[in-house]
Coordinates of C-alpha atoms in Angstrom, one line a residue:
X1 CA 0.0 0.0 0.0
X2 CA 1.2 3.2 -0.6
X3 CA 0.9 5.9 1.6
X4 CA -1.2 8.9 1.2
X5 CA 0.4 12.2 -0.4
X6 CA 0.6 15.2 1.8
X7 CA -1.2 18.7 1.3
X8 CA -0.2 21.7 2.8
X9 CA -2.8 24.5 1.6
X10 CA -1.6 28.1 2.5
X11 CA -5.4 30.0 3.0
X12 CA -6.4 32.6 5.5
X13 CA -9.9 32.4 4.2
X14 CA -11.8 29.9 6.3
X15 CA -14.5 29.0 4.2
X16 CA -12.4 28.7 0.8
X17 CA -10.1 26.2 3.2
X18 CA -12.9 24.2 4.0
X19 CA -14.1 24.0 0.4
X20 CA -10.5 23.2 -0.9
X21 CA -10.5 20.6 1.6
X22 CA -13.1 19.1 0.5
X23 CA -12.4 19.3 -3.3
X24 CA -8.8 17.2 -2.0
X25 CA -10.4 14.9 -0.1
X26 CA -12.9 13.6 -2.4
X27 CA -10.4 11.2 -3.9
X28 CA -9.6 10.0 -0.3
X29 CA -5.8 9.4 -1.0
X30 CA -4.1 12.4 0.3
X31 CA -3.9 14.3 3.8
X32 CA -4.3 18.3 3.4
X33 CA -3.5 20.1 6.2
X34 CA -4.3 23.7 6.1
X35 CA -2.2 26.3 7.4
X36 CA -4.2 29.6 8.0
X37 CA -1.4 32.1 8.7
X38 CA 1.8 33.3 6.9
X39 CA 3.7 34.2 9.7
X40 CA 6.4 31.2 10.5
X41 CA 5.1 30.0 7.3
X42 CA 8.7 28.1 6.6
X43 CA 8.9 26.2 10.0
X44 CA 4.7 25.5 9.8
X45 CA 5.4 23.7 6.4
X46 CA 8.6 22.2 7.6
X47 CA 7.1 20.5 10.4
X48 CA 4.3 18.8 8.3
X49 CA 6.8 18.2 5.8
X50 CA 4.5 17.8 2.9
X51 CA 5.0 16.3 -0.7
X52 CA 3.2 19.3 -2.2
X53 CA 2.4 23.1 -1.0
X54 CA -0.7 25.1 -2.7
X55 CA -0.6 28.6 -1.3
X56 CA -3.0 31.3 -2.3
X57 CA -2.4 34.4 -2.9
X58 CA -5.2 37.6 -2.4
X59 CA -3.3 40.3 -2.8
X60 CA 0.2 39.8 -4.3
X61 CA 3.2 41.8 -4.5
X62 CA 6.4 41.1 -5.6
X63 CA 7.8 40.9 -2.2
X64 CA 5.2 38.4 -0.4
X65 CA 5.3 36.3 -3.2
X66 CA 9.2 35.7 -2.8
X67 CA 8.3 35.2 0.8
X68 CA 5.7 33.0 0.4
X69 CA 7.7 30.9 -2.3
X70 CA 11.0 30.8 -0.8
X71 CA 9.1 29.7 3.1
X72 CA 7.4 27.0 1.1
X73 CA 10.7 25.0 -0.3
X74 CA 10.1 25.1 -3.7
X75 CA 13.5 22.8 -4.2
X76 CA 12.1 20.5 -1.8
X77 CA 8.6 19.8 -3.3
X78 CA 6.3 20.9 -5.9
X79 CA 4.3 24.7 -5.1
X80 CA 1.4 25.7 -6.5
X81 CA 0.8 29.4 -6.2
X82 CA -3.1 30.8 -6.9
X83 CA -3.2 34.4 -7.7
X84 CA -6.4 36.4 -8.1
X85 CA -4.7 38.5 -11.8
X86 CA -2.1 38.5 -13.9
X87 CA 0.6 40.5 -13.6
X88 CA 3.6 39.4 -15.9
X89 CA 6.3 40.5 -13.5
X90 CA 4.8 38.8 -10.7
X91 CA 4.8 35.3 -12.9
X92 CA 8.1 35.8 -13.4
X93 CA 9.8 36.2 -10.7
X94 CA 7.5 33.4 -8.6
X95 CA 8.9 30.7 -12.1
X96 CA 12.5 32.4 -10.9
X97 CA 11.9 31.5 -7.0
X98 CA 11.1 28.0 -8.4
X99 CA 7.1 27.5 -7.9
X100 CA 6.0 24.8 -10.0
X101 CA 2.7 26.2 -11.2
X102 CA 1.5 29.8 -11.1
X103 CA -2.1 29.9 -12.1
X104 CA -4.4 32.9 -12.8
X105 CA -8.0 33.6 -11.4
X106 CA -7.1 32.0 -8.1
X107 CA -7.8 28.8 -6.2
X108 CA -11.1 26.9 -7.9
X109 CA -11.4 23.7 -5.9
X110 CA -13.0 22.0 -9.1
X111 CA -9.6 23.1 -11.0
X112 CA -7.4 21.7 -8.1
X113 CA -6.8 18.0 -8.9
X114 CA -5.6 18.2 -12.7
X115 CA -3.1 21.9 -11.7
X116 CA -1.8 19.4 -8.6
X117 CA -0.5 17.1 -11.1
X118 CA 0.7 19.0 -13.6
X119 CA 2.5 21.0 -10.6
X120 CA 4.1 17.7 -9.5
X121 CA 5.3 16.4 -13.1
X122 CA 6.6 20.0 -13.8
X123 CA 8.7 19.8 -10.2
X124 CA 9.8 16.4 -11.5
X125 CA 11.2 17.8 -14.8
X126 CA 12.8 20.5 -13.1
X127 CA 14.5 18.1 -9.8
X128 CA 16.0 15.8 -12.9
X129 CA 17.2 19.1 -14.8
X130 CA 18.7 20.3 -11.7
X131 CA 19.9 16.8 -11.0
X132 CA 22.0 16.6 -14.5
X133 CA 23.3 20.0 -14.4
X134 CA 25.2 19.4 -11.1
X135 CA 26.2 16.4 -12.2
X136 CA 27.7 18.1 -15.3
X137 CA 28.8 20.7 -13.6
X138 CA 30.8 17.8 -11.0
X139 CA 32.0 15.8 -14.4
X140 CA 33.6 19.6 -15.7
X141 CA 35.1 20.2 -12.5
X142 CA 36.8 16.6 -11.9
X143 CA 38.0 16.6 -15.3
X144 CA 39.7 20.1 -14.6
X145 CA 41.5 18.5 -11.8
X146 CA 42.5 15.6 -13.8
X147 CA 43.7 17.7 -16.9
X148 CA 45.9 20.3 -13.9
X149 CA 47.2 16.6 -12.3
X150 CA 48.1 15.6 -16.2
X151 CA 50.4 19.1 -16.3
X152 CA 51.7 18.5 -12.7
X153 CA 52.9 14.7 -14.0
X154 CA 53.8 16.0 -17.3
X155 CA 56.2 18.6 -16.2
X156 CA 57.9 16.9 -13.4
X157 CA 58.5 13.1 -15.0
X158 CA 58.7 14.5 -18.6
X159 CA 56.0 12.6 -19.7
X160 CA 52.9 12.5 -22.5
X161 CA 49.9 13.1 -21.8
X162 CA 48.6 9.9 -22.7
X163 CA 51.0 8.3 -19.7
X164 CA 50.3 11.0 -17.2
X165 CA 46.6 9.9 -17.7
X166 CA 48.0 6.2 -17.5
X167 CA 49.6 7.0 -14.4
X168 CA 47.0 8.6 -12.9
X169 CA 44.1 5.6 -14.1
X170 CA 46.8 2.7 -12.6
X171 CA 47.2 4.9 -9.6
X172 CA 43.6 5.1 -8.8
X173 CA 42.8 1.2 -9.9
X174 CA 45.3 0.3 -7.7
X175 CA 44.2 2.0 -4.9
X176 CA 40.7 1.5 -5.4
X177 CA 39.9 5.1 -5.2
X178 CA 38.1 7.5 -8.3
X179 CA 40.4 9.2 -10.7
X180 CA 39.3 12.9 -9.4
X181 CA 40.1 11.8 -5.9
X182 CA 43.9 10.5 -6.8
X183 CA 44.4 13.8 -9.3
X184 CA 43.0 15.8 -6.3
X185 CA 45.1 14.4 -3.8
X186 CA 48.3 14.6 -6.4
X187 CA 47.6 18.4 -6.9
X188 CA 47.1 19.1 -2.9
X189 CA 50.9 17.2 -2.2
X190 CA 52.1 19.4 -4.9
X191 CA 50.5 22.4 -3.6
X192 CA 52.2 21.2 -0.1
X193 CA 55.4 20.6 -1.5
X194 CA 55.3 23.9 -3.5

């Protein structure tokens, strides 16, 4: 069995809660939790730690959307924000803070379920986009110290490339340790011996 996916619904509005609530709970395989207040916003929704945040917004500015975006953890989990206009600035800069779905003409409980999961398959995009830039970004960087431990070998045994690399692969085989890790640890000792 799988276990129920958690809601936290940002609404000061009691009745609108009640009826987003309810427009949630209809297909019975989610707990919402509704938090009524933006004040400690960030440590509300940390304690529930939920899988997915909808916050609305009645009057937005620039400034509590930020708030409002960056309390929710947008990195952390998909954010739906409900504003009552639109204002193209505002869109912007809540896609820059990371929310997942910025929708117009506020929060419609009949419109909830199908902006949830598009909300939560945009998030997913942009985790495994995030995911595969820092890992290219960690691939660019271990092969730049690689390529600086090549030079360091180079110049001081007189070698080719080719065999600094060969030296530095053996090295790290027979050691049972990752390339970057030997070519890191090669390029400290020089440093230290420097």
């Amino acid at each position: 069995m799988s276990r129920k996916m958690t809601i936290v619904v940002v609404e000061n509005d009691r009745t609108r809660a009640l009826a987003i609530v309810d427009a949630l709970k209809d297909a019975d395989d989610c707990e919402v939790i509704v938090i009524g207040s933006d004040s400690g916003l960030a440590r509300k929704i940390a304690a529930h730690d939920p899988d997915v945040v909808l916050i609305d917004v009645h009057d937005p500015s620039r400034d509590k959307i930020e708030e409002l975006t960056l309390a929710s953890g947008p990195l952390d989990r998909p954010v739906a924000m409900f504003v009552p206009n639109a204002a193209s600035a505002l869109s912007r800069a809540a896609v820059e803070a990371g929310v997942s779905a910025y929708v117009v003409d506020g929060m419609a409980p009949e419109r909830l379920r199908p902006i949830l999961e598009v909300a939560i398959a945009r998030f997913q995009v942009m985790r495994q986009m995030r995911a595969e830039l820092e890992q290219t970004r960690r691939a660019l960087e271990e092969r730049k110290i690689i390529d600086r431990a090549k030079g360091l070998l180079m110049k001081s045994r007189g070698i080719g490339e080719d065999e600094a690399y060969a030296l530095l692969r053996k090295t790290a085989m027979d050691q049972n340790r990752r390339l970057a890790d030997v070519a890191q640890a090669l390029i400290t000792a020089a440093e230290l011996l420097a």
